Coordinates of C-alpha atoms and ligand atoms in Angstrom, one line a residue:
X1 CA 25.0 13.4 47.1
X2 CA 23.6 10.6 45.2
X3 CA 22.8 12.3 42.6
X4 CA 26.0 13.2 41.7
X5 CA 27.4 9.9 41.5
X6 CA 27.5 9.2 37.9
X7 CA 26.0 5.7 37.7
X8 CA 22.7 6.8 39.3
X9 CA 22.7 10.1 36.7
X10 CA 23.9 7.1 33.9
X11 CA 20.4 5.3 35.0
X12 CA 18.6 8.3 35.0
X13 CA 19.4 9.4 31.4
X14 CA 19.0 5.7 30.5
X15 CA 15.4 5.5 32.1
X16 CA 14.1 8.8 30.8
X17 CA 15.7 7.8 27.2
X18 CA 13.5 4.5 27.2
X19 CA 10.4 6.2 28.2
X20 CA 10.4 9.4 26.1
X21 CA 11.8 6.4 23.0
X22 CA 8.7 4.5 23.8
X23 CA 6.4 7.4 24.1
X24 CA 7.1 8.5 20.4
X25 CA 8.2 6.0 17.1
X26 CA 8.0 2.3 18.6
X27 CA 5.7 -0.6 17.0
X28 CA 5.4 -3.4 18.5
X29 CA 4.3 -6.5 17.0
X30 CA 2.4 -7.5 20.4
X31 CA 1.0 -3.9 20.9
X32 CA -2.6 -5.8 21.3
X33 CA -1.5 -9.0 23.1
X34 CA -3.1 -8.0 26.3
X35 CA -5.6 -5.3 25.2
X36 CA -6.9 -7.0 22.2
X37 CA -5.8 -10.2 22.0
X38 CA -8.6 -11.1 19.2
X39 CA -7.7 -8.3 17.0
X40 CA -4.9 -10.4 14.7
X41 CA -7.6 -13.3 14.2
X42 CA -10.5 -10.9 14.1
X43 CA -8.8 -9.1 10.9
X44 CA -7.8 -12.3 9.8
X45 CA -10.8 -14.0 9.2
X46 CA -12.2 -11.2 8.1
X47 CA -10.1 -10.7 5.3
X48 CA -10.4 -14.4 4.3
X49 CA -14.0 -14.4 3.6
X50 CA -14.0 -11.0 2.1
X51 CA -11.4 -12.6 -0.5
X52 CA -13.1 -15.3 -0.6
X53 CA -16.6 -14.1 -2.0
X54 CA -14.2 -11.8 -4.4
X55 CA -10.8 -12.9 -5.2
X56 CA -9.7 -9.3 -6.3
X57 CA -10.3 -7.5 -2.5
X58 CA -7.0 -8.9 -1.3
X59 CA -5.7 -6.4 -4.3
X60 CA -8.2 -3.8 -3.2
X61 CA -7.0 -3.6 0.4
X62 CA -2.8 -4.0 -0.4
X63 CA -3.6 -1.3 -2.4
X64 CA -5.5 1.0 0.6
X65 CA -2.8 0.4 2.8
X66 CA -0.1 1.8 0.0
X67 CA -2.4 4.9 -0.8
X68 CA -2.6 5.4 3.2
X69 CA 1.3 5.1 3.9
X70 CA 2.2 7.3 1.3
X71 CA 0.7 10.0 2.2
X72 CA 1.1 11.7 5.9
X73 CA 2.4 8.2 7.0
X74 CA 0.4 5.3 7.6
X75 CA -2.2 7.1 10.0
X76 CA -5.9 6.0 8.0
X77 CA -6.0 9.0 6.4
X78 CA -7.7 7.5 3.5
X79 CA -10.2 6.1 5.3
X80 CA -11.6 9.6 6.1
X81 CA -14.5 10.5 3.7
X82 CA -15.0 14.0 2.6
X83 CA -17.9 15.9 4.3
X84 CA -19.3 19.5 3.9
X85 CA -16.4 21.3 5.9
X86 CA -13.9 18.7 5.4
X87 CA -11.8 17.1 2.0
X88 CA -10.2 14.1 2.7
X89 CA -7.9 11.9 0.2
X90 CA -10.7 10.1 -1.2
X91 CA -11.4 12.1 -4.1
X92 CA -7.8 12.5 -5.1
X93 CA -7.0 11.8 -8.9
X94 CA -4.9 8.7 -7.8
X95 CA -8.0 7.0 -5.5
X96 CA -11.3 8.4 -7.4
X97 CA -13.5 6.1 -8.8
X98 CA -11.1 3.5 -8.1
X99 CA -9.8 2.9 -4.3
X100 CA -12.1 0.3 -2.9
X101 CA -12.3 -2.3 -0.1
X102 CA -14.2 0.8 2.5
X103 CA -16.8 -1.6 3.4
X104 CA -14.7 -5.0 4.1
X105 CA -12.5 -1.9 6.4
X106 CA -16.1 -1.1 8.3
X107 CA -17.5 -4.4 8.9
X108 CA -13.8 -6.0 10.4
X109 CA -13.7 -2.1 12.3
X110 CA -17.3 -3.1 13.8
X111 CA -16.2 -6.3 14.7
X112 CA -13.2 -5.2 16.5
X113 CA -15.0 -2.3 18.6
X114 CA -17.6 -5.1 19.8
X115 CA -14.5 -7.2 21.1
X116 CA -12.5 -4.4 22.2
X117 CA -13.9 -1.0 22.0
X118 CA -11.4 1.9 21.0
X119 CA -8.2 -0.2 21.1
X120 CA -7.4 -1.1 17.8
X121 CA -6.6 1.9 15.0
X122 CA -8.0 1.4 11.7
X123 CA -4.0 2.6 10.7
X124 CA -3.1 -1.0 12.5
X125 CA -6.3 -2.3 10.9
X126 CA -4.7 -1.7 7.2
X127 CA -1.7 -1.8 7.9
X128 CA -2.6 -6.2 8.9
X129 CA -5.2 -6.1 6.4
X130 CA -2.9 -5.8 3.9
X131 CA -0.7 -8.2 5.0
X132 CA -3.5 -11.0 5.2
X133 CA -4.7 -10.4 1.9
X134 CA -1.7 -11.0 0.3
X135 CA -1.3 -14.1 2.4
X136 CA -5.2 -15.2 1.1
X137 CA -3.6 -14.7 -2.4
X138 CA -1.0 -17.1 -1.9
X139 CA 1.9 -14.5 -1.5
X140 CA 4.6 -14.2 1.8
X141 CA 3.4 -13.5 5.3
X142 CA 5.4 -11.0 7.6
X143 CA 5.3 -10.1 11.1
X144 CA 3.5 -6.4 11.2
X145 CA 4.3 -3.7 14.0
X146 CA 1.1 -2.5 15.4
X147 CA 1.0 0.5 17.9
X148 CA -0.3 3.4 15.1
X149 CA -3.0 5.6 15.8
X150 CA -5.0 7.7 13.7
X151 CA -5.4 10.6 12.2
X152 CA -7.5 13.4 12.6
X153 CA -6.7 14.8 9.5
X154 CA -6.5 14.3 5.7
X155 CA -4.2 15.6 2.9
X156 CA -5.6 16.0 -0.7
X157 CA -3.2 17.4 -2.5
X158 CA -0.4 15.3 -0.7
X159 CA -2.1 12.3 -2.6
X160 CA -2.1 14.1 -6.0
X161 CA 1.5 15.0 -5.2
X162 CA 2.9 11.9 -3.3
X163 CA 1.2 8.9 -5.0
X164 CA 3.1 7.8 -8.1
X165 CA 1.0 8.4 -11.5
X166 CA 0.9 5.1 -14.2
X167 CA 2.4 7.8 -16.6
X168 CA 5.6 8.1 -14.9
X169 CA 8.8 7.4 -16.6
X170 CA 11.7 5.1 -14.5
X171 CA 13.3 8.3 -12.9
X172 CA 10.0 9.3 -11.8
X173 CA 9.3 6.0 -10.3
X174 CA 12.3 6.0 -8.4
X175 CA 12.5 9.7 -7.3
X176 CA 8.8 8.9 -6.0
X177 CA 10.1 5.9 -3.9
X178 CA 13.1 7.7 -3.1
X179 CA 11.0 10.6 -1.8
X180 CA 9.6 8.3 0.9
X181 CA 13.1 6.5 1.5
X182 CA 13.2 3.6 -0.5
X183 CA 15.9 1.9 -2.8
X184 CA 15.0 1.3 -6.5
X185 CA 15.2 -2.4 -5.9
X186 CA 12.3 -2.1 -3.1
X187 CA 10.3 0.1 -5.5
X188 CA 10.8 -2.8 -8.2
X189 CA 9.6 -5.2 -5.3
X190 CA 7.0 -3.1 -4.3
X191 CA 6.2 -3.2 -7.8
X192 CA 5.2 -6.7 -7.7
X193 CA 2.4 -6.3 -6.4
X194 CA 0.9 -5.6 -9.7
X195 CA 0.8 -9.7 -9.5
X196 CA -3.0 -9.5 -8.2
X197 CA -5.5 -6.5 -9.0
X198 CA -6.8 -4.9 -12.1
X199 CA -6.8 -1.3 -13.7
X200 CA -9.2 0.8 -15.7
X201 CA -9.2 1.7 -19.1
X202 CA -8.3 5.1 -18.6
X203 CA -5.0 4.0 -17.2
X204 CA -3.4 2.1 -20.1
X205 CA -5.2 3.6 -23.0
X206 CA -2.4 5.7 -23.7
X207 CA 0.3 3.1 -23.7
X208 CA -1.8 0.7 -25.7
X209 CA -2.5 3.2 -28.6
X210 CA 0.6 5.3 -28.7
X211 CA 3.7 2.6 -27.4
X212 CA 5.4 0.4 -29.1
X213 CA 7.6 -1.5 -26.5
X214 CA 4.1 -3.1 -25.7
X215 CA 3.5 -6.6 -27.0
X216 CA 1.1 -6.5 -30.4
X217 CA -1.2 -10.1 -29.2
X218 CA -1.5 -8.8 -25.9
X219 CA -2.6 -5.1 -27.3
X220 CA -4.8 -6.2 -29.8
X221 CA -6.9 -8.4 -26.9
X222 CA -6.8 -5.7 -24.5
X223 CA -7.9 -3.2 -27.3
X224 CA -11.5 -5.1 -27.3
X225 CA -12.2 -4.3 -23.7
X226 CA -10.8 -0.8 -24.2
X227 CA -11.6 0.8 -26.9
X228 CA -9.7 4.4 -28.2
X229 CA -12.8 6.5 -26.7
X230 CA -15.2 5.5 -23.7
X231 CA -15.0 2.4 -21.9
X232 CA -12.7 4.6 -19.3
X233 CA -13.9 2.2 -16.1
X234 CA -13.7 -1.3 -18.4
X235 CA -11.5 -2.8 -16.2
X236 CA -8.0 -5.3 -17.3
X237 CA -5.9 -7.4 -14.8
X238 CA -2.4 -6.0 -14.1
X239 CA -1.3 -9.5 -14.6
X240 CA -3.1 -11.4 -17.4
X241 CA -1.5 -14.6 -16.3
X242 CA -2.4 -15.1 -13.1
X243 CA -5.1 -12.2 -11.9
X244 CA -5.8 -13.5 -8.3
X245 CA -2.0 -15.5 -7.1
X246 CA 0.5 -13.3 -5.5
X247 CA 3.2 -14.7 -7.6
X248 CA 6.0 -13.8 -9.9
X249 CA 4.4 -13.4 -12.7
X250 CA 4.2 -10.0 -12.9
X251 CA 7.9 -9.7 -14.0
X252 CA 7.7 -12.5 -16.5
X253 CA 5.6 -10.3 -18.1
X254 CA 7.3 -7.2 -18.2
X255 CA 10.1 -9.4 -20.0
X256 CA 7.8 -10.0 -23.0
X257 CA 6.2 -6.5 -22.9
X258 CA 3.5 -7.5 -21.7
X259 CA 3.5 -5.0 -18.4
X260 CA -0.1 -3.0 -18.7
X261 CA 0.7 0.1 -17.3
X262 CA 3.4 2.3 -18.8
X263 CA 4.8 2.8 -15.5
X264 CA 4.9 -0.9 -14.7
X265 CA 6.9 -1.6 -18.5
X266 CA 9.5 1.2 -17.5
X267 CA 10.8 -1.7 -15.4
X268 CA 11.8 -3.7 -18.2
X269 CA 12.7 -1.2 -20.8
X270 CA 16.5 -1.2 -21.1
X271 CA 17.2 0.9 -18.1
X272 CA 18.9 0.4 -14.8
X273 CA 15.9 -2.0 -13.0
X274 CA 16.0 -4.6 -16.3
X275 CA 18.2 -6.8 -13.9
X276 CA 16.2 -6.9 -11.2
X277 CA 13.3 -7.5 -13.4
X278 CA 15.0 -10.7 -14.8
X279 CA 16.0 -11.7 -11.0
X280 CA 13.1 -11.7 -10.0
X281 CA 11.3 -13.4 -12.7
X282 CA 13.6 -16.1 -12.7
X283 CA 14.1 -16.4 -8.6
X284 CA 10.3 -16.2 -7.3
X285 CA 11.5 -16.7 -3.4
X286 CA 14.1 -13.7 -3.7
X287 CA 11.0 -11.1 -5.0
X288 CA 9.1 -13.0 -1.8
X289 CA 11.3 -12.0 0.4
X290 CA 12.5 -8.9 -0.8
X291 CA 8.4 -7.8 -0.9
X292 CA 7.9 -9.0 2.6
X293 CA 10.6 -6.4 3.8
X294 CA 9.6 -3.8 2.1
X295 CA 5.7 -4.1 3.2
X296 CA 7.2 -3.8 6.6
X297 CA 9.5 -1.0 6.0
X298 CA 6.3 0.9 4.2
X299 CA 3.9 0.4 6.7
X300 CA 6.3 1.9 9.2
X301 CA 6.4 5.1 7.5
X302 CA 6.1 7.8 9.9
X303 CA 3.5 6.2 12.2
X304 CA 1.1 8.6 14.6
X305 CA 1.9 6.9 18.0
X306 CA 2.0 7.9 21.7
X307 CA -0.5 10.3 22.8
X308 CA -0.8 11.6 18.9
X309 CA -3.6 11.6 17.1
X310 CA -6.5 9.1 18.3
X311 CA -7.9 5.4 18.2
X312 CA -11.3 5.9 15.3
X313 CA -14.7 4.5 16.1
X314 CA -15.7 4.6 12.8
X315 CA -12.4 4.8 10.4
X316 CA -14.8 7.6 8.0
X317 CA -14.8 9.9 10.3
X318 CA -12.5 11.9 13.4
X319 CA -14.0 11.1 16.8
Ligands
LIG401 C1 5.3 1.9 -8.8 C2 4.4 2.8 -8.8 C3 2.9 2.5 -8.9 C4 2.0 3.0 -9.8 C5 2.3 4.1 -10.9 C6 0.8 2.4 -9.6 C7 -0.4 2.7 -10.3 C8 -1.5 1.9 -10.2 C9 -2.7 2.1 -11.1 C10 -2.8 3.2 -12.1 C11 -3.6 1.2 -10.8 C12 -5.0 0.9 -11.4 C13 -6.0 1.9 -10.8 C14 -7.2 2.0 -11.6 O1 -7.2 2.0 -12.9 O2 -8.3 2.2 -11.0 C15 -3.0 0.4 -9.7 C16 -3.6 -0.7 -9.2 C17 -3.1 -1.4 -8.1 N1 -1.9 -1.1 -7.4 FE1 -0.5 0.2 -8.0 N2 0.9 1.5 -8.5 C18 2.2 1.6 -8.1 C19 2.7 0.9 -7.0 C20 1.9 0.0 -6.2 C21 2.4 -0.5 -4.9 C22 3.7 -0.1 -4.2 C23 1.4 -1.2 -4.5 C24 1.2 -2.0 -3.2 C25 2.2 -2.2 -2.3 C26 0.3 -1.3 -5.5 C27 -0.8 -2.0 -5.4 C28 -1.8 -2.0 -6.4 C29 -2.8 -3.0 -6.5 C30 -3.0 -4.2 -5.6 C31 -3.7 -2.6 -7.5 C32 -5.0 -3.3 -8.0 C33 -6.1 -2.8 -7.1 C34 -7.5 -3.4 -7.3 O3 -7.7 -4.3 -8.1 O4 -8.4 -2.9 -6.7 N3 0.7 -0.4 -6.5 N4 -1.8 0.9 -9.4
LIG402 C1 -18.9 20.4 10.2 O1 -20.2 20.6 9.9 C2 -21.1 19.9 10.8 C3 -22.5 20.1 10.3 O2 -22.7 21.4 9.9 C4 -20.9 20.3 12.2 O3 -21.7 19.5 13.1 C5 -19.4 20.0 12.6 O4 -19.1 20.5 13.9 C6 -18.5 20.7 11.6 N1 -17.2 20.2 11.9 C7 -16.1 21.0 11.9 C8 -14.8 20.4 12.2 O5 -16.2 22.2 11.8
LIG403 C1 -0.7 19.1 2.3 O1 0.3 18.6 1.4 C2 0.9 19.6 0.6 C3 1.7 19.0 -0.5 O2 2.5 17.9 0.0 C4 1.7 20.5 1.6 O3 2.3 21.5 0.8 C5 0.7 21.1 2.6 O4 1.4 21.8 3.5 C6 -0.1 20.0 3.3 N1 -1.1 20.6 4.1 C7 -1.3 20.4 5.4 C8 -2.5 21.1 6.0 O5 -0.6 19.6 6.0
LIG404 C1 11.2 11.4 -17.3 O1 10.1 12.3 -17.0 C2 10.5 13.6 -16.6 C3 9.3 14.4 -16.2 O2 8.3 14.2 -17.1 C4 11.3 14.3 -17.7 O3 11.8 15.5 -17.3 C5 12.6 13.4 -18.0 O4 13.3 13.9 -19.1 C6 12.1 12.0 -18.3 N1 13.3 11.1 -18.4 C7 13.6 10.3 -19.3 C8 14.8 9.5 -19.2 O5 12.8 10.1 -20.3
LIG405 C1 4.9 -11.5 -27.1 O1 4.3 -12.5 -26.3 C2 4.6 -13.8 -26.8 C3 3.9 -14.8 -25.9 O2 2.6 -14.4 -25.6 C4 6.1 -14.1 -26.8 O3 6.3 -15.3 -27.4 C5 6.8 -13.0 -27.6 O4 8.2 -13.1 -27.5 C6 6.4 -11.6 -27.1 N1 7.0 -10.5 -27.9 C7 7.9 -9.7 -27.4 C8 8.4 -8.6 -28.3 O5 8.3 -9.8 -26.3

């Protein structure tokens, strides 16, 4: 019998390998060629005028996408907003009163169900959003897998547990990144992205009343704007220098203690990611690339895809 023959049992396996494999984890970076073929542009251009009226939204949404990926896998969990019976992530102590970027995610959403209506994810729609804004800000571009659906639930206390806190020491930061399967020298990269963005009071008071590997000029200007009590929502860029490039700067600071969360000073503080610090600072393409790699390898963190979970309407709420 035919069936018997080993070749055609070979082909079999081989056939019923590729459509289970393509059923479950496989992105594709033309997962919309043919059923959206607008989408890329559509989330392009809406990302370049939203940085463009407001230079620090290309931080806002990087930072989304991170929040998202690290908890429950880049599925748009984020995006969920709490309602009577339901608590998403948004009022976790890491993203209250300080994620942002919702609306430029709603409007580019709206525009992509007129085009194509319940094709692309608002996971995908991140996951590229992120991407562009770091392009608008002068930074690396990458090709993105697409292909991620959404989900239909959220995690609070994942957030709290899974998304690293400014007040972590090194071996925190690394057994946070480590947790989700990445080296120390792509949490250092990842790092970088404190390049663009800015923080609130109440997440470097501490270090700049109580540390001294903190440069005295830079505390005593950041003191004005964030004073020992009150002030908690004044806000500070992560990188003085150069608040709105996606550049290198970020680690030539850290080198003169000028990092302005603890967290991001633990980098540069005698331990074990000094060097990469100083390699980075001093090679500007190598910390390009080395982000660009990462971003993909975080936004493929254990994407909903198949027949699991669902493609939003509206990324604030399950269908
Ligand atoms: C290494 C561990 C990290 C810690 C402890 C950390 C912590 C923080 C904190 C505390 C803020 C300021 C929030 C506020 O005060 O409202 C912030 C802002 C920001 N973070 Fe991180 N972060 C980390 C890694 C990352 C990564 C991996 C990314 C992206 C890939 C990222 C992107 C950003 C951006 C862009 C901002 C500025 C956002 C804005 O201006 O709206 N961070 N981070
Ligand atoms: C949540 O409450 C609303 C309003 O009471 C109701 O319409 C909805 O079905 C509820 N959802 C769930 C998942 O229970
Ligand atoms: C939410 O995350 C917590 C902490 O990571 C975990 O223990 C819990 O099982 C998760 N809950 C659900 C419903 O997935
Ligand atoms: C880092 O922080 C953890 C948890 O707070 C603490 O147990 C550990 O001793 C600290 N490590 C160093 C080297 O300070
Ligand atoms: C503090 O910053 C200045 C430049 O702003 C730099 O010359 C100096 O070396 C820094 N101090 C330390 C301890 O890194």
């Amino acid at each position: 019998m035919a069936w018997e023959s080993s070749s055609v049992r070979t082909a079999f396996l081989l056939l019923l390998s590729f459509l289970l494999g393509t059923a479950s984890a496989q992105l594709s970076s033309t997962f919309y060629s043919t059923s959206c073929p607008s989408a890329l542009s559509t989330i392009k251009s809406g990302v370049s005028s939203a940085v463009k009226s407001e230079a620090r939204m290309g931080a806002s949404l990087l930072r989304l996408h991170f929040h998202d990926c690290f908890v429950n896998g880049c599925d748009a969990s984020v995006l969920l907003d709490d309602t009577a019976n339901f608590t998403g992530e948004k009022n976790a102590t890491p993203n209250a009163n300080s994620l942002r970027g919702f609306d430029v995610i709603d409007t580019i959403k709206s525009q992509l169900e007129s085009a194509c209506p319940g094709v692309v994810s608002c996971a995908d729609l991140l996951t590229v959003a992120a991407r562009d804004s770091v392009v608008a800000l002068g930074g690396p571009s990458w090709t993105v897998p697409l292909g991620r659906r959404d989900s239909t639930t959220a995690n609070q206390s994942a957030a709290n547990r899974n998304i690293p806190a400014p007040t972590l020491n090194l071996s925190g930061l690394i057994t946070a990144f480590s947790n989700k399967g990445f080296t120390t020298k792509e949490m250092v990269a990842l790092s970088g992205s404190h390049t663009i963005g800015q923080a609130r009071c109440t997440s470097f008071r501490a270090r700049l009343y109580n540390e001294n590997n903190i440069n005295t000029t830079f505390a005593t200007s950041l003191k004005a704007n964030c004073p020992s009590a009150g002030g908690d929502n004044n806000l500070s860029p992560l990188d003085t220098t150069s608040p709105t490039s996606f550049d290198n700067a970020y680690f030539k600071n850290l080198q003169i203690q000028e990092g302005l969360l603890h967290s991001d000073q633990q980098l540069f503080s005698g331990g074990s990611t000094d060097a990469q610090v100083n390699a980075y600072s001093s090679n500007s393409a190598t910390f390009m690339t080395d982000f660009a790699n990462a971003m993909v390898k975080m936004g493929n963190l254990s994407p909903l895809t198949g027949s699991s979970g669902q493609i939003r309407k509206n990324c604030r709420k399950v269908n």
